[in-house]
Amino acid sequence: MTSNRNNFTKTIFLLFASLSLTLTGYSQFDDSYTDLDKTEYLVTYSMKFQEDSLNPHYISQEDMLLLIGPKMSKFLSYNYYIGDSLVRTISTHEEFQELVNHPQNIMPRVRLMYEIFKNYPIGKITTTDHIIGDPFKYEEKMDQFHWELRSDTATLHGFKVQQAICFFGGRQWIAWYTADIPISDGPYKFNGLPGLILNLSDSKQHYVFEFVSISKIAYALMIDMNDKEYIRSSKQEFFKARNNFREDIISRAREAGAGVQTQQVAAQNMARRNNPIELE
Amino acid sequence: MVIQASGIRFWLGLIAVLLCQSLFSQALIKGVAVDRERNPVPYLNVMIRPIGSNVVLAFGITNSDGGFSIIVKNEADSLNIAISSIHYRNQNRHIKNMSQEMRFEMETDIKQLETFTVRASPIQRKGDTLSYLVQSFSGEADRSIEDVLRRMPGIEIESDGRIIYQGMPIQKFYVEGLDLMDGRYTAISSNLPHKSVSVVEVLENHQPVRILEDRISSQQASLNLRLKNNITTTGTAKFGLGYAEHLLWDANITPMAFTKEFQLLGSYQTNNSGTDVSQQLKSLGFEDMLDHDKPLSEISPLIIQSPIVPHLNQDRFLLNNIHLINLNGLLRLKRDLQVRANLHFVNDFQKQKAEMVRHVFMPEDTLIFNENMDNRNHDSFLKADLTLSRNVKTNYLNNKLSIESGWSSSRGNLYDGNKQINQTLNKPVRSISNDLRSTYPIGGKLVEFISYISFDQNNHTLIVKPGVFENTLNNSLYYDKTRQHLDLKRFYAHHTAGFIGNWKGLTINPRAGFVFRKQGLESTIVIVEGDTENPAGSSFDNQLHYTLFRSYVQTGIEYKRKGMTIKALLPLSYVRLEAEDPLKQISDGLNKLLFDPSLSLIYKFKSFWQFSSTYFQANRLGEMDDVHYGFILKKYNTLFQNATPLEFSNSRNISVRISYRNPILSFFNSLTYISGIKEQSVVYSNSLLSNGSSIAFAANIPNTSHFQNLQINSSKYFSITKSTVSLKAIYSLNKRLSLLNDALFEVENRIFNLGPQLNTRFSSWLNAEYRLEMNYITTKLDQIGKQRTTFSKHHLNVFAFPRDNLMLSFTNELYLIGKERSLFSDINFRRSLKPKGLDLEIKWSNIFNAKTYTVIQANAYTLFESRFYLRPAQLLVSVKFNF
């Protein structure tokens, strides 16, 4: 399975080489993957979030996937999953040309490029993320969520749920978990409750995760990680790099070959993305 | 009042009681969970509840030793402890509410959690068509269908008009099932009034290429609009008026019409404000690497002497008056066939005024020539594309037929210090081409077949008054006019097929094809004296037939290891060439087997470092269009002969790049070195006459040229001052052999370019940049000495966004060339009045009214210095709206 995908990606590189003498660059196609676990259950959440803390009318929505295996889990956005799969399965010259000529027509607009691997390595959370062009990887502890159980209970989609709260990343979070699904996991990095988190939001309602579905996966849906050369950093270093990128967007856009107009538009758009899920 | 007070007392009392309770009754429940083999079981959920309740009071999760430890604060006598997980049977026990240690023996039990769905996960949802009634989503202020789409669930509209469905850009935008605009659908979505649309259909998982339907599932959706009426018409318009010594205009009107079987979008654009709107007709396609035999589409064998175009934005210097009409029509035929027609008509009139100084560095001397130019170019052409496509499950076919007819003419008035010279050039062109692309399955693989055929005819005439090259052409006698006729007919065909295959871990992408090109060149120079016309003689005539045949195969190989990738591309081709001029009784031929391998290596290490290197070799034949055994008057002061039909070059290039990118520190650096050697069979020789004219010919002298280029880029962001400092430095060296007045000598050009830059963000709505560019050019001739040129550019730009949909910019460019300086300043104001659907733009360009701009260009032993006349200060106000 994996080697087959690799061949496709290799092919893409060859096609690229045959189309242009610029043999460097486009390294996103140059990828192979390592299987870490096999998905047993697939949970889907709908995430609504307010990218601009000053504009409550601009709410974005993304479907998020939680791939749960016997040993670990992986959390990522549906669009990132699809974009990644698309690149992995391109097989014709025309598709490739379309991808090179009009990437915006084929590639999903991926806003959230992170992948969160819980309990990988054991007892840790590994997060991979991208700051245009640079893949990052950092680890943090799994058991950093100090949940306080509340006595509030309710029924959500027929599941008995109970409320729990915790502080994480500069926000207060309110979770509704169900012991009916005895999987100690949830959206984003959240874990450590005695059951699956079905609903999660911060106190300002800037980030709201809602349960969409859970299903048992009978086919081979692997929990895998890209073998690319990640920049290994601490979480704080990654946040610093991300912040620098936001503030330095005009220079970066210019380096990428964008015109003056585009540089300014990029800066205005970036200014609106001021509300990351983890504030600190 | 009393009730409330007692209420508060009650609550305070209760809190006190609860506090005491929780302080006094705290139990530590520890335990361990093992399986039947006594192995510890981690990741089990352990929950403590009051008996008969669902509320979890406290919980723990077993660790890698299977252990858990839970603190319970509750006053009840006994509690319920439950242990659960997906892979083990749940257990429940009643325990006393006191500190204790427990042991659970877990029994394996694969539970089947019920699949539960609020809505289907997008991964598992199959292609559906969702229909939305436009009426139920439209609001008071809505105008276009875009405004309504914005409200439909799952649909978002980006600032550039791109439509997103469930986070993914839509693939196709159909109106009544027809795709008129081929991706550029914003013209329709932002203009079509929502009132003319009855239903919006979202086609989920839509695969537009039907042969791929069962092979590649699409994740993208497409939109289809169903119209209310049988015919719908709409459009958009932009009008701008301004002043710059005379009245300026800039208009764009785009009407459109839709029916169920036929759709039309037209556009009329006109301006005299310096925008070359015909640029948008140029297609930005990929040039196939093996397509280097393809005839160039725009050729200029004969030219009017023209100044070097400044490296400025075109709207600073383009003195134009352009009209463009563009019609796109789409018709649905029977049997899954569709015909699309695109028709373009351009009529453009341009003026150019410049003074050019030409410094020619000769072995003995430096000669200087002046030319004052005043040119008028009139470009007019009609282009029609007819595309027939068939999109069915068994194959995909797309055939595009293009026909072009052009009538371009130019007039040039030139003063060389002594006399006035008039040049007239007519270059009508007629061409036809057919591009067929087809994909069909063979043995489980998809094979792609491409056929491209073209024919064109170019019948050019250059008239120079008074007659030139009297010594060579007319026995040193003065005469009225020189007339150069040139007729070039070209036929070209390229057929290729390829597929992708895997073989024992290697990926191979074989492609094979053949190219055939045949062309005929006829030319003659006529001496016109009053009413008498005489040919200048057979040395100035051509009747050349040229044939090229190339067949090729190519394949690629890749090898990959952690952090390192090596790739090779191996094209092999056989070429056969024949050139014949019956008039001169000359016949030449060539057969060659060519191998042009390329190799690349990328190595990433230590997170921030990357090393890459590329090598490629190219064997090329000379461009056929330029070959002729007889002389041609290329421009008023150049007679040119190129009797080298078998011109051949071999170039070998290597590039090495090392980069250090540290995004954490925001520190980016790269160093690139490129070096190339080119071995050529031909040198172009120039015989410079005392009046600056030259007689040029190609001489069969094998020679080698070298080039080297070193580039350093560095940038660092300082978060304290919110500033980026960057530096770019380029050094390039170019050495080649030149032949001037029978003297063979080496020319060396060195260019050094240094560009520091500073960007600062004062606030989220105000930023500024300063950029400096310094250039040093040195031209060195064998034993003769050096010539140095220096010029620099300063840029200072300020951008402000005081409000949403409001932009103000103030840009300044200062050019220092020798002693000359030109300053350009512009102010732009843009305001978008969304609810009224009106965009307003005010552009005040070249505020300080810079009149000229000097361009310097070094070219082997010649240095050109052109003073180009620019557009004066201008103010343009434009509005954009829909109708």
Short mmCIF file of C-alpha atoms in Angstrom, two decimals, chain B residues 266-547:
data_model
loop_
_atom_site.label_atom_id
_atom_site.label_comp_id
_atom_site.label_asym_id
_atom_site.label_seq_id
_atom_site.Cartn_x
_atom_site.Cartn_y
_atom_site.Cartn_z
CA GLY B 266 -18.43 39.07 -24.66
CA SER B 267 -16.14 41.84 -23.66
CA TYR B 268 -15.13 45.15 -25.11
CA GLN B 269 -12.12 46.85 -23.57
CA THR B 270 -10.51 50.09 -24.57
CA ASN B 271 -8.02 52.49 -23.03
CA ASN B 272 -5.36 55.04 -23.80
CA SER B 273 -4.07 55.06 -20.25
CA GLY B 274 -1.15 52.70 -20.71
CA THR B 275 -2.56 49.21 -20.10
CA ASP B 276 -1.91 46.60 -22.75
CA VAL B 277 -5.11 44.60 -22.36
CA SER B 278 -4.08 42.25 -25.17
CA GLN B 279 -1.63 40.64 -22.71
CA GLN B 280 -4.53 38.76 -21.13
CA LEU B 281 -5.01 36.81 -24.35
CA LYS B 282 -1.58 35.26 -24.07
CA SER B 283 -1.86 31.75 -22.74
CA LEU B 284 0.55 30.72 -20.03
CA GLY B 285 0.98 27.11 -20.97
CA PHE B 286 3.77 24.74 -20.16
CA GLU B 287 6.42 24.47 -22.82
CA ASP B 288 7.22 20.84 -23.22
CA MET B 289 10.92 20.18 -22.96
CA LEU B 290 10.96 18.18 -26.14
CA ASP B 291 9.09 20.87 -27.98
CA HIS B 292 12.10 23.05 -28.70
CA ASP B 293 11.68 22.49 -32.44
CA LYS B 294 8.29 24.19 -32.41
CA PRO B 295 8.21 27.34 -34.55
CA LEU B 296 8.13 30.53 -32.53
CA SER B 297 4.71 32.11 -32.78
CA GLU B 298 5.79 35.72 -33.08
CA ILE B 299 8.70 36.25 -35.41
CA SER B 300 10.45 39.44 -36.44
CA PRO B 301 12.91 38.70 -39.22
CA LEU B 302 12.66 42.37 -40.24
CA ILE B 303 12.41 45.17 -37.72
CA ILE B 304 12.09 48.90 -37.30
CA GLN B 305 14.93 50.29 -35.23
CA SER B 306 13.44 50.40 -31.72
CA PRO B 307 14.71 51.59 -28.38
CA ILE B 308 15.30 49.22 -25.50
CA VAL B 309 12.13 49.03 -23.44
CA PRO B 310 12.60 50.34 -19.88
CA HIS B 311 12.40 47.96 -16.94
CA LEU B 312 9.53 49.97 -15.56
CA ASN B 313 5.88 49.14 -15.15
CA GLN B 314 4.37 49.28 -18.59
CA ASP B 315 1.82 51.93 -17.65
CA ARG B 316 4.69 54.40 -17.07
CA PHE B 317 5.74 54.48 -20.70
CA LEU B 318 3.21 52.79 -22.95
CA LEU B 319 1.63 55.46 -25.18
CA ASN B 320 -1.29 53.44 -26.45
CA ASN B 321 -4.80 53.45 -27.81
CA ILE B 322 -6.18 49.95 -27.74
CA HIS B 323 -9.52 48.32 -28.54
CA LEU B 324 -10.16 44.69 -27.76
CA ILE B 325 -13.23 42.61 -28.49
CA ASN B 326 -13.51 39.15 -27.07
CA LEU B 327 -16.40 36.72 -27.64
CA ASN B 328 -16.78 33.32 -25.99
CA GLY B 329 -19.56 31.03 -27.07
CA LEU B 330 -20.48 27.52 -26.02
CA LEU B 331 -22.92 25.27 -27.83
CA ARG B 332 -24.15 21.86 -26.75
CA LEU B 333 -24.38 19.30 -29.53
CA LYS B 334 -25.71 15.78 -29.64
CA ARG B 335 -23.81 12.69 -28.48
CA ASP B 336 -21.95 14.32 -25.55
CA LEU B 337 -20.21 16.76 -27.85
CA GLN B 338 -19.63 20.40 -27.01
CA VAL B 339 -18.30 23.18 -29.19
CA ARG B 340 -16.65 26.20 -27.69
CA ALA B 341 -15.67 29.21 -29.80
CA ASN B 342 -13.41 32.03 -28.70
CA LEU B 343 -12.98 35.04 -30.90
CA HIS B 344 -10.56 37.88 -30.22
CA PHE B 345 -10.06 41.05 -32.14
CA VAL B 346 -7.40 43.58 -31.18
CA ASN B 347 -6.66 46.94 -32.68
CA ASP B 348 -3.77 48.67 -30.97
CA PHE B 349 -1.91 51.83 -31.80
CA GLN B 350 1.31 52.62 -29.95
CA LYS B 351 3.81 55.47 -30.06
CA GLN B 352 7.43 55.27 -29.00
CA LYS B 353 9.88 58.11 -28.72
CA ALA B 354 13.48 57.75 -27.60
CA GLU B 355 17.05 58.86 -28.08
CA MET B 356 19.57 56.10 -28.21
CA VAL B 357 23.34 56.30 -27.91
CA ARG B 358 25.28 53.26 -29.01
CA HIS B 359 28.86 52.86 -27.76
CA VAL B 360 30.76 50.26 -29.76
CA PHE B 361 33.98 49.17 -28.12
CA MET B 362 36.36 48.26 -30.93
CA PRO B 363 39.82 46.83 -30.54
CA GLU B 364 41.31 50.19 -31.56
CA ASP B 365 38.67 52.66 -30.63
CA THR B 366 35.26 53.29 -29.13
CA LEU B 367 32.71 54.53 -31.62
CA ILE B 368 29.61 56.43 -30.60
CA PHE B 369 26.42 56.61 -32.66
CA ASN B 370 23.28 58.58 -31.98
CA GLU B 371 19.79 57.72 -33.11
CA ASN B 372 16.64 59.70 -32.36
CA MET B 373 13.58 57.53 -32.87
CA ASP B 374 9.94 58.30 -33.28
CA ASN B 375 7.97 55.13 -33.97
CA ARG B 376 4.31 54.35 -34.59
CA ASN B 377 3.18 50.75 -34.30
CA HIS B 378 -0.21 49.64 -35.46
CA ASP B 379 -1.10 46.13 -34.43
CA SER B 380 -4.30 44.52 -35.52
CA PHE B 381 -5.26 40.88 -35.41
CA LEU B 382 -8.16 38.48 -35.32
CA LYS B 383 -7.89 35.13 -33.64
CA ALA B 384 -10.47 32.38 -33.52
CA ASP B 385 -10.30 29.17 -31.48
CA LEU B 386 -12.80 26.41 -32.02
CA THR B 387 -12.75 23.63 -29.44
CA LEU B 388 -14.64 20.40 -29.81
CA SER B 389 -14.70 18.13 -26.82
CA ARG B 390 -16.20 14.77 -26.06
CA ASN B 391 -16.29 13.57 -22.52
CA VAL B 392 -17.58 10.00 -22.20
CA LYS B 393 -16.72 7.00 -20.08
CA THR B 394 -14.58 5.29 -22.71
CA ASN B 395 -12.39 8.18 -23.71
CA TYR B 396 -11.65 11.83 -23.31
CA LEU B 397 -11.05 13.96 -26.36
CA ASN B 398 -10.31 17.62 -26.77
CA ASN B 399 -9.58 19.18 -30.12
CA LYS B 400 -8.71 22.83 -30.54
CA LEU B 401 -8.49 24.47 -33.93
CA SER B 402 -6.97 27.96 -34.02
CA ILE B 403 -6.98 30.40 -36.89
CA GLU B 404 -5.21 33.73 -36.75
CA SER B 405 -4.96 36.58 -39.15
CA GLY B 406 -2.92 39.69 -38.37
CA TRP B 407 -2.19 42.97 -40.08
CA SER B 408 0.58 44.73 -38.24
CA SER B 409 2.44 47.68 -39.54
CA SER B 410 5.02 50.07 -38.13
CA ARG B 411 6.47 53.36 -39.16
CA GLY B 412 9.74 54.66 -37.82
CA ASN B 413 11.24 58.11 -38.21
CA LEU B 414 14.85 58.10 -37.27
CA TYR B 415 17.43 60.87 -37.19
CA ASP B 416 21.03 59.73 -36.97
CA GLY B 417 22.63 63.17 -36.65
CA ASN B 418 23.00 63.64 -40.38
CA LYS B 419 19.85 62.63 -42.04
CA GLN B 420 16.27 61.61 -41.56
CA ILE B 421 15.47 57.96 -42.28
CA ASN B 422 11.94 56.66 -42.77
CA GLN B 423 11.20 53.00 -42.18
CA THR B 424 7.93 51.23 -42.96
CA LEU B 425 7.29 47.64 -42.00
CA ASN B 426 4.27 45.55 -42.94
CA LYS B 427 3.97 42.15 -41.37
CA PRO B 428 0.73 40.39 -42.19
CA VAL B 429 0.49 36.88 -40.77
CA ARG B 430 -1.90 34.02 -41.33
CA SER B 431 -1.76 30.84 -39.30
CA ILE B 432 -3.75 27.74 -38.56
CA SER B 433 -3.06 25.09 -35.95
CA ASN B 434 -4.76 22.06 -34.52
CA ASP B 435 -4.16 20.61 -31.07
CA LEU B 436 -5.66 17.21 -30.30
CA ARG B 437 -5.41 15.60 -26.90
CA SER B 438 -6.91 12.26 -26.10
CA THR B 439 -6.79 9.86 -23.18
CA TYR B 440 -7.93 6.26 -23.39
CA PRO B 441 -7.23 3.05 -21.51
CA ILE B 442 -4.92 0.34 -22.83
CA GLY B 443 -4.38 -2.72 -20.67
CA GLY B 444 -5.39 -1.02 -17.46
CA LYS B 445 -3.11 1.96 -18.03
CA LEU B 446 -4.22 5.32 -19.29
CA VAL B 447 -2.38 6.35 -22.40
CA GLU B 448 -2.23 9.98 -23.32
CA PHE B 449 -1.91 10.93 -26.96
CA ILE B 450 -1.13 14.43 -28.24
CA SER B 451 -1.11 15.63 -31.81
CA TYR B 452 -0.14 19.16 -32.75
CA ILE B 453 -0.07 20.46 -36.32
CA SER B 454 0.47 24.03 -37.47
CA PHE B 455 0.95 26.02 -40.62
CA ASP B 456 1.72 29.71 -40.96
CA GLN B 457 2.60 32.22 -43.61
CA ASN B 458 4.48 35.45 -42.95
CA ASN B 459 4.80 37.94 -45.77
CA HIS B 460 6.88 40.86 -44.50
CA THR B 461 8.05 44.00 -46.28
CA LEU B 462 10.48 46.60 -44.97
CA ILE B 463 10.91 49.86 -46.87
CA VAL B 464 13.73 52.25 -45.95
CA LYS B 465 13.85 55.77 -47.36
CA PRO B 466 16.34 57.03 -48.53
CA GLY B 467 18.05 53.91 -49.80
CA VAL B 468 20.70 52.41 -47.54
CA PHE B 469 23.95 50.47 -48.09
CA GLU B 470 24.55 52.35 -51.36
CA ASN B 471 28.09 50.94 -51.60
CA THR B 472 26.96 47.36 -51.33
CA LEU B 473 23.58 47.50 -53.03
CA ASN B 474 23.74 50.26 -55.64
CA ASN B 475 27.31 50.81 -56.82
CA SER B 476 27.84 53.61 -54.27
CA LEU B 477 25.08 55.67 -55.86
CA TYR B 478 22.45 57.47 -53.81
CA TYR B 479 18.94 56.07 -54.37
CA ASP B 480 15.36 56.61 -53.16
CA LYS B 481 14.27 53.50 -51.34
CA THR B 482 15.38 50.04 -50.28
CA ARG B 483 12.63 47.45 -50.18
CA GLN B 484 13.13 44.10 -48.49
CA HIS B 485 10.55 41.36 -49.20
CA LEU B 486 10.44 38.26 -47.11
CA ASP B 487 8.03 35.35 -47.28
CA LEU B 488 8.26 32.57 -44.74
CA LYS B 489 5.94 29.54 -44.82
CA ARG B 490 6.20 26.96 -42.07
CA PHE B 491 4.64 23.57 -41.39
CA TYR B 492 5.09 21.74 -38.11
CA ALA B 493 3.76 18.48 -36.70
CA HIS B 494 4.44 16.85 -33.35
CA HIS B 495 2.89 13.56 -32.24
CA THR B 496 3.56 11.96 -28.93
CA ALA B 497 2.20 9.28 -26.64
CA GLY B 498 3.10 8.43 -23.09
CA PHE B 499 2.01 6.63 -19.97
CA ILE B 500 3.15 6.03 -16.44
CA GLY B 501 4.38 2.65 -15.29
CA ASN B 502 6.02 1.00 -12.32
CA TRP B 503 8.54 -1.74 -12.64
CA LYS B 504 10.28 -3.45 -9.72
CA GLY B 505 10.33 -0.40 -7.51
CA LEU B 506 11.44 1.91 -10.27
CA THR B 507 9.05 4.45 -11.59
CA ILE B 508 9.26 4.90 -15.31
CA ASN B 509 7.45 7.47 -17.35
CA PRO B 510 8.14 6.55 -20.94
CA ARG B 511 7.15 8.90 -23.71
CA ALA B 512 7.83 8.63 -27.40
CA GLY B 513 7.14 10.93 -30.25
CA PHE B 514 8.18 12.38 -33.54
CA VAL B 515 8.49 15.86 -34.95
CA PHE B 516 8.38 16.99 -38.54
CA ARG B 517 9.05 20.56 -39.62
CA LYS B 518 9.28 21.88 -43.14
CA GLN B 519 9.59 25.48 -44.18
CA GLY B 520 10.36 27.68 -47.13
CA LEU B 521 11.91 31.13 -47.11
CA GLU B 522 11.89 33.45 -50.08
CA SER B 523 13.34 36.92 -49.93
CA THR B 524 14.62 39.64 -52.18
CA ILE B 525 15.96 43.21 -51.91
CA VAL B 526 14.68 45.73 -54.43
CA ILE B 527 16.36 49.06 -55.25
CA VAL B 528 13.71 51.69 -55.97
CA GLU B 529 14.70 54.80 -57.85
CA GLY B 530 11.73 56.90 -58.92
CA ASP B 531 9.48 54.55 -60.90
CA THR B 532 12.17 52.02 -61.64
CA GLU B 533 12.65 48.98 -59.49
CA ASN B 534 15.65 46.69 -59.76
CA PRO B 535 16.61 43.65 -57.74
CA ALA B 536 19.80 44.24 -55.79
CA GLY B 537 21.31 41.01 -57.06
CA SER B 538 21.37 37.33 -56.30
CA SER B 539 23.53 37.72 -53.17
CA PHE B 540 20.49 39.41 -51.69
CA ASP B 541 17.95 36.76 -52.68
CA ASN B 542 16.90 33.64 -50.87
CA GLN B 543 14.93 30.57 -51.82
CA LEU B 544 15.58 28.19 -48.99
CA HIS B 545 13.83 24.89 -48.23
CA TYR B 546 14.40 23.41 -44.85
CA THR B 547 13.27 20.04 -43.47
#
